[in-house]
Amino acid sequence: MKGKEQLNFIEQIIENDLKNEHNKDELCFRFPPEPNGFLHIGHVKAISLNFSLGKKYNAPVNLRFDDTNPVKENYEYVSAIKKDILWLGYKWKNECFASDYFEKLYEWALGLIKNSKAYIDSQDSNKIAQQKGTTTLAGTNSPYRNRPIKENLKIFQEMKEGKHPEGSHVLRAKIDMNSPNLLMRDPVLYRVLFKEHHRTKKTWCIYPLYDWAHGESDYIEKITHSLCTLEFKPHRELYNWFLNELPALKHKKPKQIEFARLNMSFTVTSKRKLSELVKENHVSGWDDPRMPTISGLRRRGYPPEALINFVKKAGISKRENTIDFSLLEFYVREALNKTAPRVMAVLNPVKLIITNYPTNKEEYLEAENNPENKSQGIRKIRFSKSILIEKEDFQEAFSEKFFRLSIGKEVRLKNAYIIKANSLKKDKSGSITEIYCSYDPQSKSGSGTVQSKRKVKGTIHWVSEKYCFDIEVNLYDRLFNTEAPDRNKDRVFTQFINKESFVKINAKAEESLVSAKEGDIFQFQRIGYFAVDKESRKEKIIFNKTVGLRDNWTKKKKEFKKLR
Ligand code: ATP
Ligand code: MG
């Protein structure tokens, strides 16, 4: 039975916590990206989850950059991440950086050493890894495990002062080398890294590891519910261990809750893999319109509400699943159908001459900009004797099944007249170069008073030969030619790149499009949605194909229901 709002499992936990341990005004959430790449569609799920909870409970949501690894992180990523979140329509309360807490974390690490809960290990990383053991084999204590506190403090201080080379020492928590959870086997907290940080510059040459920095950052920011993906589940024990070892807590501890990642078919959602695509030049950049990054999807013409509706439909659960790419396309069409103005463009033109139309005549026809949204009004398009239509919309031989133009058959020219094809001309190779038609002067369509009621089965789009102009169109297809490119044991994911995923063509557009600018999205009637690319110039407007008009999601819907 529906009716009452259904709570997801995280909301249920929060509701319960509100009854037992938290006041409503204590609630605080965060989205914690590592600035080592651009955000992707998977992150939209985490972003939407946290910010929706913030909205629902009127609680702050922090944007926290988990910037503890200067080797991979940089400021370009920080800016890109902020831009993407704002574009999705979300606003964070505080912009935080784990690097702002380096001093505090260092101080707390000293506390651990003083309490004999951490020690300096002077073995190299291979040796430490060897002693870690396995799930079936207990670990081995490091020979440095019982190093005197004083000596630990001295070396740690020297590490901070840059007196020890990389790899010479690490600080490890002293937990349990026999723990069934490998993460609890004396995890490393700090390593020496002579690498300039994008914010702290050269202040630090020791850097905290994720597990040590994350929960403590949550605590400093008074986060109540720290939401992360399922792979962090085994980290929860360590997360809690660290929090319990902190000096007397002044406020409540954050709670880590894990949810399932969003996986999407025909793509990869891992920053490491996306970064590989960029570095190895498989794509033109993080914002290549085939990338599942927010910036790529934006450049492709996907509107923010489509991304959000998609991740909401995918839902919050504890079980991993893969959502079909075509569901995302469904939401893109749904959003653009309401907003995108209709225009005409011909991708693969052939000339058509209307023999009974007066040679020097030109007239303005009225075309509706968006039948789904009358407030977008009408525009005027010039019509004359010579026009261009799609080659595919003409077939020489008459056939009952072909509803477009063929010899002896009538179709309506969109926003214009009904025409009938009578003859054609071919070049030496046999390709059609011109189609000759006659038109019915009484059949004018449009929103004027002389609107014709006469109906024919087919309608085709066209552009005026004289007034159309050249555009460039980037046609895109799935970046990978298999549903799960990164789940094949024998082949690396880049081997599944769809070589035909990008094709550039020249096309013709109606004159109203000359003023189109970056980010504008149109429906090219009967073809699909197209977004003006950032590389457009005044002399050459470039359109990215966002998505076709046809919805092949509907037939997948049943499958999707089964999945959920
Ligand atoms: P990746 O594996 O792509 O590198 P990540 O987890 O390392 O992702 P972070 O920048 O650390 O990337 O992620 C920030 C937040 O987004 C984390 O809380 C993480 O759990 C969440 N997140 C990352 N990928 C997904 C996904 N596919 N679905 C849902 N949430 C995700
Ligand atoms: Mg991560």
Coordinates of C-alpha atoms and ligand atoms in Angstrom, one line a residue:
M1 CA 0.0 0.0 0.0
K2 CA 1.3 3.4 -1.0
G3 CA 0.1 6.7 0.3
K4 CA 2.5 7.5 3.1
E5 CA 5.9 8.6 2.0
Q6 CA 8.2 5.6 1.7
L7 CA 11.4 6.1 3.5
N8 CA 14.6 4.7 2.2
F9 CA 16.8 2.8 4.7
I10 CA 19.0 5.8 5.4
E11 CA 16.0 8.0 6.2
Q12 CA 14.7 5.2 8.5
I13 CA 18.1 5.3 10.4
I14 CA 17.9 9.1 10.6
E15 CA 14.3 9.0 11.8
N16 CA 15.3 6.5 14.5
D17 CA 18.3 8.6 15.5
L18 CA 16.0 11.6 15.8
K19 CA 13.9 9.7 18.3
N20 CA 16.8 8.4 20.3
E21 CA 20.0 10.4 20.0
H22 CA 19.8 13.5 17.9
N23 CA 18.0 16.8 17.9
K24 CA 16.8 17.9 14.5
D25 CA 19.0 20.9 14.5
E26 CA 22.1 18.7 15.0
L27 CA 21.8 16.9 11.7
C28 CA 24.6 17.6 9.3
F29 CA 25.7 15.9 6.1
R30 CA 28.6 16.2 3.7
F31 CA 29.6 15.3 0.2
P32 CA 33.3 14.3 0.3
P33 CA 34.9 14.2 -3.2
E34 CA 38.6 13.6 -3.6
P35 CA 39.8 16.3 -6.1
N36 CA 41.6 13.8 -8.3
G37 CA 39.3 13.8 -11.2
F38 CA 35.9 15.2 -12.5
L39 CA 32.7 14.0 -11.0
H40 CA 30.7 11.4 -12.8
I41 CA 27.1 10.1 -12.9
G42 CA 27.8 7.9 -9.9
H43 CA 28.7 10.9 -7.9
V44 CA 25.3 12.5 -8.8
K45 CA 23.7 9.8 -6.7
A46 CA 25.8 10.6 -3.7
I47 CA 25.3 14.3 -4.2
S48 CA 21.6 14.0 -4.7
L49 CA 21.3 11.7 -1.7
N50 CA 23.1 14.1 0.7
F51 CA 21.6 17.3 -0.6
S52 CA 18.1 15.8 -0.6
L53 CA 18.5 14.8 3.0
G54 CA 19.8 18.3 3.8
K55 CA 16.7 19.7 2.2
K56 CA 14.3 17.3 3.8
Y57 CA 15.6 17.9 7.3
N58 CA 16.6 21.5 6.8
A59 CA 20.2 20.5 7.7
P60 CA 23.5 21.8 6.4
V61 CA 25.4 19.9 3.8
N62 CA 29.2 20.6 3.6
L63 CA 31.3 20.2 0.5
R64 CA 34.4 18.6 1.8
F65 CA 37.4 18.0 -0.4
D66 CA 39.2 14.9 0.7
D67 CA 42.6 16.3 -0.4
T68 CA 45.1 14.1 1.5
N69 CA 47.0 12.9 -1.5
P70 CA 48.9 15.7 -3.3
V71 CA 50.3 13.2 -5.9
K72 CA 47.0 13.0 -7.7
E73 CA 45.0 16.0 -6.7
N74 CA 45.0 19.5 -8.0
Y75 CA 43.0 22.8 -8.1
E76 CA 41.6 22.3 -11.5
Y77 CA 39.6 19.4 -10.1
V78 CA 38.4 21.5 -7.1
S79 CA 37.0 24.1 -9.5
A80 CA 35.4 21.6 -11.8
I81 CA 33.7 19.8 -8.9
K82 CA 32.2 23.0 -7.6
K83 CA 31.0 24.0 -11.0
D84 CA 29.3 20.6 -11.5
I85 CA 27.5 20.6 -8.1
L86 CA 26.2 24.2 -8.6
W87 CA 25.1 23.2 -12.1
L88 CA 23.1 20.4 -10.6
G89 CA 21.3 23.0 -8.6
Y90 CA 22.7 22.3 -5.1
K91 CA 24.4 24.7 -2.7
W92 CA 26.6 23.6 0.1
K93 CA 26.8 25.2 3.5
N94 CA 30.6 25.2 4.1
E95 CA 33.4 24.6 1.7
C96 CA 35.8 22.5 3.6
F97 CA 39.1 20.8 2.9
A98 CA 40.6 17.9 4.8
S99 CA 43.9 19.8 4.4
D100 CA 42.5 22.5 6.7
Y101 CA 42.6 19.9 9.5
F102 CA 46.2 18.8 8.9
E103 CA 47.4 20.5 12.1
K104 CA 44.5 19.1 14.2
L105 CA 45.1 15.6 12.8
Y106 CA 48.8 15.8 13.6
E107 CA 48.0 16.8 17.1
W108 CA 45.6 13.9 17.5
A109 CA 48.2 11.6 16.0
L110 CA 50.7 12.8 18.7
G111 CA 47.9 11.9 21.2
L112 CA 47.7 8.4 19.8
I113 CA 51.5 7.9 20.1
K114 CA 51.5 9.2 23.7
N115 CA 48.7 6.7 24.6
S116 CA 50.7 3.9 23.0
K117 CA 48.1 3.6 20.2
A118 CA 50.4 4.4 17.4
Y119 CA 54.1 3.8 16.5
I120 CA 56.7 4.6 13.9
D121 CA 57.5 1.6 11.7
S122 CA 60.8 1.9 9.9
Q123 CA 60.3 -1.0 7.5
D124 CA 59.7 -0.4 3.8
S125 CA 56.2 -0.8 2.4
N126 CA 56.9 -4.3 0.9
K127 CA 57.9 -5.6 4.2
I128 CA 54.8 -4.1 5.9
A129 CA 52.6 -5.6 3.2
Q130 CA 54.2 -9.1 3.7
Q131 CA 53.5 -9.0 7.4
K132 CA 49.9 -8.0 6.8
G133 CA 48.8 -11.7 6.4
T134 CA 45.7 -12.7 4.6
T135 CA 42.0 -13.4 5.4
T136 CA 43.1 -16.9 6.5
L137 CA 46.5 -16.1 7.8
A138 CA 47.2 -13.8 10.8
G139 CA 49.5 -10.9 10.4
T140 CA 52.9 -10.6 12.0
N141 CA 53.9 -7.9 14.5
S142 CA 56.4 -5.4 13.2
P143 CA 59.7 -5.4 15.1
Y144 CA 59.1 -1.7 15.7
R145 CA 55.7 -2.2 17.3
N146 CA 57.0 -1.7 20.8
R147 CA 59.2 1.2 20.1
P148 CA 59.4 3.5 23.1
I149 CA 56.9 6.4 23.1
K150 CA 59.6 9.0 23.3
E151 CA 61.4 7.6 20.3
N152 CA 58.2 7.5 18.3
L153 CA 57.5 11.1 19.1
K154 CA 61.0 12.1 18.2
I155 CA 60.9 10.4 14.8
F156 CA 57.4 11.6 14.0
Q157 CA 58.5 15.1 14.7
E158 CA 61.5 14.7 12.5
M159 CA 59.4 13.3 9.7
K160 CA 57.2 16.4 9.9
E161 CA 60.4 18.5 9.7
G162 CA 61.5 16.8 6.5
K163 CA 64.4 15.0 8.1
H164 CA 63.6 11.6 6.8
P165 CA 63.3 10.5 3.1
E166 CA 60.1 9.1 1.6
G167 CA 59.6 5.5 2.4
S168 CA 61.9 5.5 5.5
H169 CA 59.3 5.6 8.2
V170 CA 55.5 5.5 8.5
L171 CA 53.2 6.1 11.5
R172 CA 50.9 3.1 12.1
A173 CA 48.0 2.6 14.5
K174 CA 48.6 -0.1 17.1
I175 CA 45.5 -2.2 16.8
D176 CA 45.5 -5.9 16.2
M177 CA 47.6 -7.9 13.7
N178 CA 45.3 -10.8 14.3
S179 CA 42.1 -9.0 13.5
P180 CA 39.8 -10.8 11.0
N181 CA 39.5 -7.3 9.4
L182 CA 42.7 -6.7 7.5
L183 CA 42.1 -2.9 7.7
M184 CA 42.5 -3.2 11.5
R185 CA 46.0 -4.8 11.2
D186 CA 48.0 -1.8 12.3
P187 CA 47.0 0.5 9.4
V188 CA 49.3 3.3 8.2
L189 CA 48.2 6.8 9.3
Y190 CA 51.0 8.9 7.9
R191 CA 53.6 8.7 5.2
V192 CA 56.4 11.0 4.1
L193 CA 55.8 12.7 0.8
F194 CA 57.9 15.5 -0.6
K195 CA 55.2 16.7 -2.8
E196 CA 53.7 20.2 -2.9
H197 CA 50.1 20.3 -2.0
H198 CA 47.7 22.5 -4.0
R199 CA 46.6 24.3 -0.9
T200 CA 49.1 23.8 1.9
K201 CA 52.0 24.2 -0.6
K202 CA 55.3 23.1 1.1
T203 CA 54.1 23.3 4.7
W204 CA 53.7 19.5 5.0
C205 CA 55.9 16.7 4.0
I206 CA 53.9 14.0 5.9
Y207 CA 50.3 13.3 4.7
P208 CA 47.5 11.5 6.5
L209 CA 45.8 8.5 4.8
Y210 CA 42.2 8.4 3.9
D211 CA 41.0 6.4 6.9
W212 CA 42.7 8.6 9.4
A213 CA 41.6 11.8 7.8
H214 CA 38.0 11.0 6.8
G215 CA 36.2 10.2 10.1
E216 CA 38.2 12.8 12.0
S217 CA 37.1 15.4 9.4
D218 CA 33.5 14.3 9.8
Y219 CA 33.9 14.7 13.5
I220 CA 35.5 18.2 13.3
E221 CA 32.6 19.3 11.0
K222 CA 30.0 17.8 13.4
I223 CA 28.7 15.6 10.6
T224 CA 26.0 13.3 12.0
H225 CA 25.5 10.8 9.2
S226 CA 28.5 10.1 7.0
L227 CA 27.2 8.4 3.9
C228 CA 29.5 6.4 1.6
T229 CA 29.4 3.6 -0.9
L230 CA 29.5 -0.1 0.1
E231 CA 33.2 -0.7 -0.5
F232 CA 33.8 1.3 2.7
K233 CA 31.8 -1.1 4.8
P234 CA 35.0 -2.9 6.1
H235 CA 36.4 0.6 6.9
R236 CA 33.6 1.3 9.4
E237 CA 35.3 -0.6 12.2
L238 CA 38.5 1.4 11.8
Y239 CA 36.4 4.6 11.4
N240 CA 34.9 3.9 14.8
W241 CA 38.1 2.9 16.4
F242 CA 39.8 6.2 15.5
L243 CA 36.8 8.2 16.8
N244 CA 36.9 6.3 20.0
E245 CA 40.6 7.0 20.5
L246 CA 40.2 10.8 20.1
P247 CA 40.5 12.9 23.3
A248 CA 37.2 13.3 25.2
L249 CA 34.5 14.0 22.7
K250 CA 32.6 17.3 23.1
H251 CA 30.0 16.4 20.6
K252 CA 28.4 13.2 19.2
K253 CA 30.3 10.9 16.9
P254 CA 29.4 10.7 13.3
K255 CA 27.8 7.5 12.0
Q256 CA 29.1 5.9 8.8
I257 CA 26.3 4.4 6.7
E258 CA 27.0 2.6 3.4
F259 CA 24.8 2.5 0.3
A260 CA 25.2 0.8 -3.1
R261 CA 27.1 2.6 -5.8
L262 CA 25.3 3.5 -9.0
N263 CA 26.6 1.5 -11.9
M264 CA 25.5 2.2 -15.4
S265 CA 25.6 -0.1 -18.4
F266 CA 27.9 0.7 -21.4
T267 CA 30.1 2.9 -19.3
V268 CA 32.6 3.0 -16.5
T269 CA 32.2 5.0 -13.3
S270 CA 35.5 5.0 -11.7
K271 CA 37.7 8.1 -11.7
R272 CA 40.8 6.1 -12.2
K273 CA 39.4 4.5 -15.3
L274 CA 38.0 7.8 -16.6
S275 CA 41.3 9.4 -16.0
E276 CA 43.0 6.6 -18.0
L277 CA 40.6 7.4 -20.9
V278 CA 41.7 11.0 -20.8
K279 CA 45.4 10.4 -20.4
E280 CA 45.6 7.8 -23.1
N281 CA 43.6 10.1 -25.5
H282 CA 40.7 7.7 -26.0
V283 CA 38.5 10.8 -25.5
S284 CA 39.2 14.5 -26.0
G285 CA 39.1 15.3 -22.3
W286 CA 37.1 14.9 -19.1
D287 CA 34.2 16.8 -20.7
D288 CA 34.2 14.8 -23.9
P289 CA 30.5 14.4 -24.6
R290 CA 30.8 10.6 -24.5
M291 CA 32.1 10.7 -21.0
P292 CA 29.8 9.8 -18.1
T293 CA 31.2 12.8 -16.3
I294 CA 28.8 15.6 -15.3
S295 CA 30.8 18.0 -17.5
G296 CA 30.6 15.6 -20.4
L297 CA 26.9 15.0 -20.0
R298 CA 26.4 18.8 -19.7
R299 CA 28.3 19.4 -22.9
R300 CA 26.3 16.7 -24.6
G301 CA 23.2 18.6 -23.7
Y302 CA 21.8 16.5 -20.8
P303 CA 19.9 18.8 -18.5
P304 CA 20.5 18.6 -14.7
E305 CA 17.0 17.5 -13.9
A306 CA 17.4 14.5 -16.1
L307 CA 20.5 13.4 -14.2
I308 CA 18.7 13.9 -10.9
N309 CA 15.5 12.1 -11.9
F310 CA 17.6 9.3 -13.2
V311 CA 19.6 8.7 -9.9
K312 CA 16.4 9.1 -7.9
K313 CA 14.7 6.4 -10.0
A314 CA 17.7 4.2 -9.4
G315 CA 17.0 4.6 -5.7
I316 CA 19.0 4.1 -2.5
S317 CA 19.7 0.5 -1.6
K318 CA 22.2 -1.8 0.0
R319 CA 22.5 -4.0 -3.1
E320 CA 24.6 -3.3 -6.1
N321 CA 23.0 -3.2 -9.5
T322 CA 23.5 -1.8 -12.9
I323 CA 21.1 0.7 -14.4
D324 CA 20.6 0.8 -18.2
F325 CA 22.0 3.8 -20.0
S326 CA 18.7 4.1 -21.9
L327 CA 16.9 5.0 -18.6
L328 CA 19.1 8.1 -18.4
E329 CA 18.2 8.9 -22.1
F330 CA 14.6 8.5 -21.3
Y331 CA 14.8 11.3 -18.6
V332 CA 16.9 13.4 -21.0
R333 CA 14.1 13.3 -23.6
E334 CA 11.4 13.8 -21.0
A335 CA 13.1 17.0 -19.8
L336 CA 14.1 18.4 -23.2
N337 CA 10.7 17.7 -24.8
K338 CA 9.3 20.5 -22.6
T339 CA 12.1 22.9 -23.0
A340 CA 13.9 22.5 -26.3
P341 CA 12.7 24.7 -29.2
R342 CA 12.0 22.8 -32.4
V343 CA 14.0 23.7 -35.5
M344 CA 14.8 22.1 -38.8
A345 CA 18.2 20.9 -40.0
V346 CA 19.1 18.4 -42.6
L347 CA 22.0 16.1 -41.9
N348 CA 22.3 14.4 -45.3
P349 CA 20.9 16.7 -47.9
V350 CA 19.5 16.2 -51.4
K351 CA 18.0 19.0 -53.5
L352 CA 14.3 19.2 -54.1
I353 CA 12.8 21.6 -56.7
I354 CA 9.1 22.6 -56.6
T355 CA 8.4 23.0 -60.2
N356 CA 5.0 24.8 -60.0
Y357 CA 6.3 27.3 -57.4
P358 CA 7.0 30.7 -59.0
T359 CA 10.7 31.1 -59.6
N360 CA 11.3 34.4 -57.9
K361 CA 8.7 34.0 -55.1
E362 CA 9.7 33.9 -51.5
E363 CA 7.3 33.7 -48.6
Y364 CA 7.4 33.6 -44.8
L365 CA 5.8 30.6 -43.2
E366 CA 5.0 30.4 -39.5
A367 CA 6.4 27.6 -37.4
E368 CA 5.5 26.7 -33.8
N369 CA 8.6 26.7 -31.6
N370 CA 7.4 24.2 -29.2
P371 CA 4.0 22.4 -29.3
E372 CA 4.6 21.2 -25.7
N373 CA 5.1 24.8 -24.5
K374 CA 3.1 27.4 -26.4
S375 CA 4.7 30.2 -24.5
Q376 CA 7.8 29.7 -26.7
G377 CA 5.8 31.3 -29.6
I378 CA 6.2 31.0 -33.3
R379 CA 9.0 32.0 -35.7
K380 CA 9.0 32.7 -39.4
I381 CA 10.9 30.6 -42.0
R382 CA 11.5 31.6 -45.6
F383 CA 10.2 29.2 -48.2
S384 CA 11.0 29.2 -52.0
K385 CA 11.3 27.0 -55.0
S386 CA 14.5 25.1 -54.0
I387 CA 14.8 23.3 -50.7
L388 CA 16.9 20.5 -49.2
I389 CA 15.5 17.3 -47.6
E390 CA 17.1 14.2 -46.1
K391 CA 18.3 11.6 -48.6
E392 CA 16.7 9.0 -46.5
D393 CA 13.3 10.7 -46.8
F394 CA 13.1 9.9 -50.4
Q395 CA 12.8 6.5 -52.1
E396 CA 12.5 6.3 -55.9
A397 CA 10.3 3.3 -56.0
F398 CA 6.7 3.6 -54.7
S399 CA 6.0 1.4 -51.7
E400 CA 2.9 1.2 -49.5
K401 CA 5.1 0.7 -46.5
F402 CA 7.3 3.8 -47.1
F403 CA 5.4 6.8 -45.7
R404 CA 7.9 9.4 -46.8
L405 CA 8.4 10.8 -50.3
S406 CA 8.6 8.7 -53.4
I407 CA 7.6 9.2 -57.1
G408 CA 3.8 9.6 -57.3
K409 CA 3.4 10.0 -53.5
E410 CA 2.5 13.0 -51.4
V411 CA 4.0 14.1 -48.1
R412 CA 3.7 17.3 -46.0
L413 CA 6.8 19.5 -45.7
K414 CA 6.9 20.3 -42.0
N415 CA 5.5 23.8 -41.4
A416 CA 4.8 24.2 -45.1
Y417 CA 2.9 22.6 -48.0
I418 CA 2.0 19.2 -49.2
I419 CA 4.2 18.2 -52.1
K420 CA 4.1 15.3 -54.6
A421 CA 7.2 13.8 -56.3
N422 CA 7.1 13.6 -60.0
S423 CA 10.6 12.9 -61.4
L424 CA 14.3 13.1 -60.5
K425 CA 17.7 13.6 -61.9
K426 CA 20.8 11.4 -61.3
D427 CA 24.5 11.8 -61.8
K428 CA 26.7 9.4 -63.8
S429 CA 27.2 7.2 -60.8
G430 CA 23.5 6.8 -60.4
S431 CA 23.1 9.0 -57.2
I432 CA 20.0 11.2 -57.1
T433 CA 21.0 14.9 -57.4
E434 CA 17.6 16.6 -57.7
I435 CA 14.0 15.6 -57.0
Y436 CA 11.2 17.4 -58.9
C437 CA 7.9 17.9 -57.1
S438 CA 4.7 19.9 -57.4
Y439 CA 3.0 21.5 -54.4
D440 CA -0.6 22.1 -53.5
P441 CA -0.9 25.9 -52.9
Q442 CA -4.0 25.3 -50.8
S443 CA -2.3 23.1 -48.3
K444 CA -0.3 25.6 -46.3
S445 CA 0.2 24.6 -42.6
G446 CA 1.2 26.8 -39.8
S447 CA -0.6 28.9 -37.3
G448 CA -2.0 31.5 -39.7
T449 CA -5.7 31.8 -40.7
V450 CA -5.2 29.9 -44.0
Q451 CA -4.2 26.7 -42.2
S452 CA -5.0 23.7 -44.4
K453 CA -6.9 20.8 -42.9
R454 CA -5.8 18.4 -45.6
K455 CA -3.9 15.4 -44.2
V456 CA -1.3 13.1 -45.7
K457 CA 0.4 10.2 -44.0
G458 CA 4.0 11.4 -44.0
T459 CA 5.7 14.6 -42.9
I460 CA 9.3 15.4 -43.7
H461 CA 11.6 18.2 -42.6
W462 CA 13.5 20.5 -44.9
V463 CA 15.6 23.7 -45.1
S464 CA 15.6 26.4 -47.7
E465 CA 18.5 26.0 -50.1
K466 CA 19.1 29.7 -50.3
Y467 CA 18.7 30.6 -46.6
C468 CA 20.1 27.5 -44.8
F469 CA 23.7 27.6 -43.6
D470 CA 26.5 25.1 -42.9
I471 CA 26.8 23.6 -39.5
E472 CA 29.0 20.8 -38.1
V473 CA 27.4 18.0 -36.2
N474 CA 29.1 15.6 -33.8
L475 CA 27.2 12.3 -33.7
Y476 CA 27.8 10.2 -30.7
D477 CA 27.1 6.7 -29.7
R478 CA 27.9 4.6 -26.6
L479 CA 31.5 4.9 -25.7
F480 CA 31.8 1.1 -25.1
N481 CA 30.4 -1.6 -27.2
T482 CA 29.6 -3.9 -24.3
E483 CA 27.3 -3.5 -21.3
A484 CA 29.9 -4.1 -18.6
P485 CA 33.3 -3.0 -20.1
D486 CA 35.1 -3.2 -16.8
R487 CA 33.9 -6.6 -15.7
N488 CA 35.8 -8.8 -18.1
K489 CA 38.6 -10.7 -16.5
D490 CA 40.5 -11.3 -19.7
R491 CA 40.4 -8.0 -21.4
V492 CA 41.1 -4.4 -20.1
F493 CA 38.2 -2.1 -20.4
T494 CA 39.8 0.1 -23.0
Q495 CA 39.7 -2.8 -25.5
F496 CA 35.9 -2.4 -25.5
I497 CA 35.9 1.2 -26.8
N498 CA 33.4 1.7 -29.5
K499 CA 35.4 3.0 -32.5
E500 CA 32.3 4.4 -34.1
S501 CA 31.2 6.3 -31.0
F502 CA 32.1 9.7 -32.6
V503 CA 31.5 10.8 -36.1
K504 CA 31.7 14.4 -37.4
I505 CA 29.5 15.5 -40.3
N506 CA 28.6 18.6 -42.1
A507 CA 24.9 19.5 -42.2
K508 CA 22.5 22.3 -43.1
A509 CA 20.5 24.3 -40.6
E510 CA 17.5 26.7 -41.0
E511 CA 18.5 30.4 -40.8
S512 CA 17.1 31.0 -37.3
L513 CA 19.9 28.9 -35.8
V514 CA 22.6 31.4 -36.8
S515 CA 22.2 33.1 -33.4
A516 CA 22.5 29.8 -31.4
K517 CA 25.1 30.0 -28.7
E518 CA 27.1 27.6 -26.5
G519 CA 24.8 25.5 -24.3
D520 CA 21.6 26.1 -26.3
I521 CA 19.7 22.9 -26.9
F522 CA 17.3 22.3 -29.8
Q523 CA 15.2 19.6 -31.1
F524 CA 16.1 19.0 -34.8
Q525 CA 12.6 17.9 -35.8
R526 CA 12.3 14.2 -36.6
I527 CA 16.0 13.6 -35.7
G528 CA 16.8 14.3 -32.1
Y529 CA 18.1 16.8 -29.6
F530 CA 21.3 18.8 -30.3
A531 CA 23.3 21.1 -28.1
V532 CA 25.6 23.8 -29.2
D533 CA 29.2 22.9 -28.4
K534 CA 31.7 25.1 -26.6
E535 CA 34.0 25.0 -29.5
S536 CA 31.5 26.7 -31.8
R537 CA 32.7 29.7 -33.6
K538 CA 30.8 32.5 -35.3
E539 CA 31.7 31.1 -38.7
K540 CA 30.9 27.5 -37.8
I541 CA 28.4 26.5 -35.2
I542 CA 29.0 23.0 -33.9
F543 CA 26.2 20.8 -32.5
N544 CA 26.5 17.8 -30.3
K545 CA 23.9 15.2 -30.7
T546 CA 22.4 14.8 -27.3
V547 CA 20.0 11.9 -27.9
G548 CA 17.7 10.6 -30.7
L549 CA 14.0 11.0 -30.5
R550 CA 13.2 7.4 -30.3
D551 CA 12.7 5.8 -26.9
N552 CA 14.1 2.3 -26.7
W553 CA 13.9 2.4 -23.0
T554 CA 10.2 1.4 -22.9
K555 CA 11.0 -2.1 -24.0
K556 CA 13.7 -2.3 -21.3
K557 CA 11.3 -1.1 -18.6
K558 CA 10.2 -4.6 -17.7
E559 CA 13.8 -5.7 -17.3
F560 CA 14.4 -2.8 -15.1
K561 CA 11.4 -3.6 -12.9
K562 CA 12.8 -7.1 -12.5
L563 CA 16.1 -5.7 -11.4
R564 CA 14.7 -3.5 -8.6
Ligands
ATP1 P1 35.9 6.6 -7.9 O1 35.8 5.1 -7.6 O2 35.1 6.9 -9.1 O3 37.3 7.1 -8.0 P2 35.6 7.6 -5.4 O4 34.8 6.9 -4.4 O5 37.1 7.4 -5.3 O6 35.1 7.3 -6.8 P3 35.3 10.1 -4.3 O7 35.7 11.4 -4.9 O8 36.0 9.6 -3.1 O9 35.4 9.1 -5.5 O10 33.7 10.1 -4.0 C1 33.0 11.0 -3.3 C2 31.8 10.4 -2.8 O11 31.0 9.9 -3.9 C3 32.0 9.2 -1.9 O12 31.2 9.3 -0.8 C4 31.7 8.0 -2.7 O13 31.2 7.0 -1.9 C5 30.6 8.6 -3.7 N1 30.6 7.8 -4.9 C6 31.6 7.6 -5.8 N2 31.2 6.8 -6.8 C7 29.9 6.6 -6.7 C8 28.9 5.8 -7.4 N3 29.2 5.2 -8.5 N4 27.7 5.8 -6.9 C9 27.3 6.4 -5.8 N5 28.2 7.2 -5.1 C10 29.5 7.2 -5.5
MG2 MG 37.4 7.7 -2.9

